[in-house]
Tab-separated table of C-alpha atoms and ligand atoms in Angstrom:
chain	number	residue	atom	x	y	z
A	1	MET	CA	-40.278	43.308	-89.820
A	2	ILE	CA	-37.326	45.472	-88.880
A	3	ARG	CA	-38.405	48.375	-86.690
A	4	GLU	CA	-36.687	51.684	-86.111
A	5	ILE	CA	-34.525	51.952	-82.993
A	6	VAL	CA	-35.207	54.895	-80.714
A	7	THR	CA	-31.945	56.626	-79.844
A	8	TYR	CA	-30.798	58.849	-77.011
A	9	PRO	CA	-31.911	61.489	-76.043
A	10	ASN	CA	-35.405	60.697	-77.381
A	11	PRO	CA	-37.789	61.128	-74.375
A	12	ILE	CA	-39.524	57.847	-75.272
A	13	LEU	CA	-36.560	56.111	-73.629
A	14	ARG	CA	-37.547	57.723	-70.307
A	15	LYS	CA	-41.009	56.128	-70.346
A	16	LYS	CA	-41.652	53.466	-67.752
A	17	SER	CA	-42.918	50.318	-69.464
A	18	GLN	CA	-46.138	48.577	-68.435
A	19	ASP	CA	-46.801	44.921	-67.751
A	20	VAL	CA	-48.195	42.765	-70.538
A	21	THR	CA	-51.588	41.313	-69.666
A	22	VAL	CA	-52.494	39.549	-72.908
A	23	PHE	CA	-50.171	37.037	-74.549
A	24	ASP	CA	-51.542	37.315	-78.039
A	25	LYS	CA	-50.466	37.515	-81.664
A	26	GLU	CA	-49.588	41.207	-81.300
A	27	LEU	CA	-47.056	40.297	-78.591
A	28	HIS	CA	-45.601	37.518	-80.758
A	29	THR	CA	-45.217	39.896	-83.691
A	30	LEU	CA	-43.504	42.406	-81.403
A	31	LEU	CA	-41.071	39.713	-80.210
A	32	ASP	CA	-40.365	38.511	-83.754
A	33	ASP	CA	-39.789	42.082	-84.933
A	34	MET	CA	-37.531	42.827	-81.977
A	35	TYR	CA	-35.434	39.752	-82.788
A	36	GLU	CA	-35.147	40.726	-86.438
A	37	THR	CA	-34.276	44.320	-85.516
A	38	MET	CA	-31.684	43.276	-82.931
A	39	LEU	CA	-29.893	40.968	-85.383
A	40	HIS	CA	-30.039	43.587	-88.115
A	41	GLU	CA	-28.357	46.100	-85.790
A	42	SER	CA	-25.844	43.499	-84.507
A	43	GLY	CA	-27.100	43.769	-80.931
A	44	VAL	CA	-27.197	41.119	-78.218
A	45	GLY	CA	-30.229	42.449	-76.368
A	46	LEU	CA	-33.188	44.733	-76.906
A	47	ALA	CA	-36.024	46.152	-74.805
A	48	ALA	CA	-39.417	46.902	-76.382
A	49	ILE	CA	-39.154	50.595	-75.495
A	50	GLN	CA	-36.158	50.763	-77.843
A	51	VAL	CA	-38.572	50.211	-80.709
A	52	GLY	CA	-41.044	52.632	-79.122
A	53	VAL	CA	-43.323	50.102	-77.398
A	54	ASP	CA	-43.731	50.763	-73.654
A	55	LYS	CA	-44.331	47.177	-72.586
A	56	ASN	CA	-42.289	45.068	-70.189
A	57	VAL	CA	-40.780	42.935	-72.915
A	58	LEU	CA	-37.116	42.254	-73.600
A	59	ILE	CA	-34.982	39.838	-75.548
A	60	ILE	CA	-31.404	38.681	-75.025
A	61	ASN	CA	-29.331	36.563	-77.390
A	62	LEU	CA	-25.690	36.306	-76.390
A	63	PRO	CA	-23.085	34.731	-78.637
A	64	ILE	CA	-21.668	31.424	-77.373
A	65	GLU	CA	-18.591	32.149	-75.234
A	66	ASP	CA	-17.246	28.600	-74.829
A	67	GLU	CA	-14.164	28.335	-77.050
A	68	ASP	CA	-14.458	24.552	-77.202
A	69	ASP	CA	-17.914	24.890	-78.735
A	70	PRO	CA	-17.796	24.750	-82.560
A	71	ASN	CA	-20.450	27.505	-82.570
A	72	CYS	CA	-18.289	29.821	-80.431
A	73	GLY	CA	-19.034	33.461	-81.222
A	74	LYS	CA	-22.357	32.663	-82.880
A	75	GLN	CA	-25.765	33.908	-81.746
A	76	LEU	CA	-27.995	30.858	-82.017
A	77	LYS	CA	-31.742	31.324	-82.017
A	78	GLU	CA	-32.087	28.364	-79.669
A	79	ASN	CA	-30.336	30.527	-77.029
A	80	LEU	CA	-32.735	33.424	-77.494
A	81	ILE	CA	-34.356	34.601	-74.277
A	82	GLU	CA	-37.752	36.251	-74.623
A	83	ALA	CA	-38.879	37.759	-71.345
A	84	ILE	CA	-42.252	39.268	-70.535
A	85	ASN	CA	-42.795	41.170	-67.247
A	86	PRO	CA	-39.371	40.255	-65.816
A	87	VAL	CA	-38.600	40.826	-62.141
A	88	ILE	CA	-35.205	40.424	-60.495
A	89	THR	CA	-35.938	38.574	-57.268
A	90	HIS	CA	-32.381	38.358	-56.018
A	91	LYS	CA	-29.063	39.996	-56.742
A	92	ASP	CA	-25.639	39.988	-55.148
A	93	GLY	CA	-21.998	40.740	-55.792
A	94	ALA	CA	-20.548	43.228	-58.235
A	95	GLN	CA	-18.880	43.131	-61.638
A	96	VAL	CA	-17.724	45.647	-64.202
A	97	PHE	CA	-18.440	45.206	-67.915
A	98	ASN	CA	-17.792	47.410	-70.900
A	99	GLU	CA	-21.368	48.009	-72.112
A	100	GLY	CA	-22.870	49.363	-75.280
A	101	CYS	CA	-26.461	50.014	-76.343
A	102	LEU	CA	-28.264	50.182	-79.690
A	103	SER	CA	-29.957	53.361	-78.435
A	104	VAL	CA	-26.579	55.016	-77.837
A	105	PRO	CA	-24.775	53.801	-80.965
A	106	GLY	CA	-20.991	53.924	-81.012
A	107	PHE	CA	-20.577	54.629	-77.296
A	108	HIS	CA	-19.209	52.156	-74.757
A	109	ALA	CA	-18.569	52.529	-71.056
A	110	GLU	CA	-17.643	50.416	-68.057
A	111	ILE	CA	-20.636	49.942	-65.782
A	112	THR	CA	-20.808	48.230	-62.394
A	113	ARG	CA	-23.725	45.855	-61.851
A	114	ALA	CA	-24.660	42.889	-59.679
A	115	LYS	CA	-22.638	39.783	-60.431
A	116	HIS	CA	-25.291	37.192	-59.776
A	117	ILE	CA	-29.038	37.488	-60.223
A	118	VAL	CA	-32.222	35.470	-60.111
A	119	VAL	CA	-34.940	36.671	-62.464
A	120	GLU	CA	-38.540	35.581	-62.877
A	121	TYR	CA	-40.490	36.286	-66.038
A	122	HIS	CA	-43.025	34.881	-68.484
A	123	ASN	CA	-42.333	33.455	-71.911
A	124	ARG	CA	-44.299	34.433	-75.028
A	125	ASP	CA	-47.047	31.990	-74.127
A	126	GLY	CA	-47.444	33.376	-70.625
A	127	GLN	CA	-45.721	30.497	-68.858
A	128	LYS	CA	-43.706	31.390	-65.749
A	129	GLN	CA	-39.936	31.041	-66.049
A	130	LYS	CA	-37.074	31.429	-63.606
A	131	MET	CA	-33.408	31.942	-64.426
A	132	GLU	CA	-30.313	32.180	-62.272
A	133	CYS	CA	-27.209	33.574	-63.928
A	134	GLU	CA	-24.020	35.567	-63.586
A	135	GLY	CA	-21.368	37.180	-65.766
A	136	PHE	CA	-22.272	38.752	-69.100
A	137	LEU	CA	-25.773	37.264	-69.100
A	138	ALA	CA	-26.536	38.868	-65.728
A	139	VAL	CA	-25.229	42.173	-67.129
A	140	ALA	CA	-27.484	41.879	-70.183
A	141	TRP	CA	-30.563	41.257	-68.009
A	142	GLN	CA	-29.831	44.265	-65.818
A	143	HIS	CA	-29.071	46.490	-68.822
A	144	GLU	CA	-32.331	45.589	-70.596
A	145	MET	CA	-34.433	45.817	-67.438
A	146	GLU	CA	-33.041	49.285	-66.837
A	147	HIS	CA	-34.588	50.274	-70.187
A	148	LEU	CA	-37.972	48.998	-68.987
A	149	SER	CA	-37.750	51.261	-65.948
A	150	GLY	CA	-37.149	54.259	-68.226
A	151	HIS	CA	-33.390	54.506	-67.843
A	152	VAL	CA	-30.357	54.156	-70.086
A	153	PHE	CA	-26.957	52.747	-69.064
A	154	ILE	CA	-25.165	56.084	-69.385
A	155	GLU	CA	-27.126	57.299	-66.349
A	156	ASN	CA	-24.838	55.076	-64.275
A	157	LEU	CA	-21.756	57.075	-65.245
A	158	SER	CA	-20.013	59.301	-62.738
A	159	TYR	CA	-20.854	63.020	-62.944
A	160	LEU	CA	-17.689	63.892	-64.864
A	161	LYS	CA	-17.912	60.968	-67.293
A	162	ARG	CA	-21.562	61.774	-67.949
A	163	LYS	CA	-20.714	65.394	-68.660
A	164	LYS	CA	-17.976	64.326	-71.046
A	165	PHE	CA	-20.360	61.932	-72.768
A	166	GLU	CA	-23.095	64.573	-73.193
A	167	LYS	CA	-20.632	66.988	-74.749
A	168	GLU	CA	-19.300	64.363	-77.154
A	169	TRP	CA	-22.822	63.111	-77.983
A	170	LYS	CA	-24.087	66.601	-78.807
A	171	ARG	CA	-21.110	67.094	-81.108
A	172	GLN	CA	-21.857	63.791	-82.881
A	173	LEU	CA	-25.558	64.640	-83.299
A	174	LYS	CA	-24.646	68.010	-84.766
A	175	ASN	CA	-22.289	66.377	-87.284
A	176	LYS	CA	-25.012	63.939	-88.376
A	177	ASN	CA	-27.515	66.703	-89.128
B	1	CO	CO1	-29.539	49.250	-74.254
């Protein structure tokens, strides 16, 4: 089922998510709904809080970047990452990516994050997983985990850029209503 995406500045996005303790059908439905919602909105990642559920759950499904791969540009379900209670256990380096977010639709900004990370999490069945990655995938992990801590990527902007964004965002919201 497609769920409604919570958009900025809804205070729900500032909630700190809680760890999942039971890996049951309700969790699986949440994950399935998040996947459906993310694809419907043409996103590459989604945190549970973005559909109003304050649980430490996120999904990431990046399109294939390898140009020699016949599926280049496609988001294959076999590459879907479902992460429960993720923790970044190591990070180093720095990289800048132009990020967007389904909760801040239409806005993009360059954000600096760690280049290389190691993350530990559980899959939908509660089994422990560990992933080491860099590049866009590392960016996606950090972006989604920021949502779980109650933050949105625009909070990383410099004071002036943030001010400019808020002004522009207010104008957009006014035009929509
Ligand atoms: Co986001």
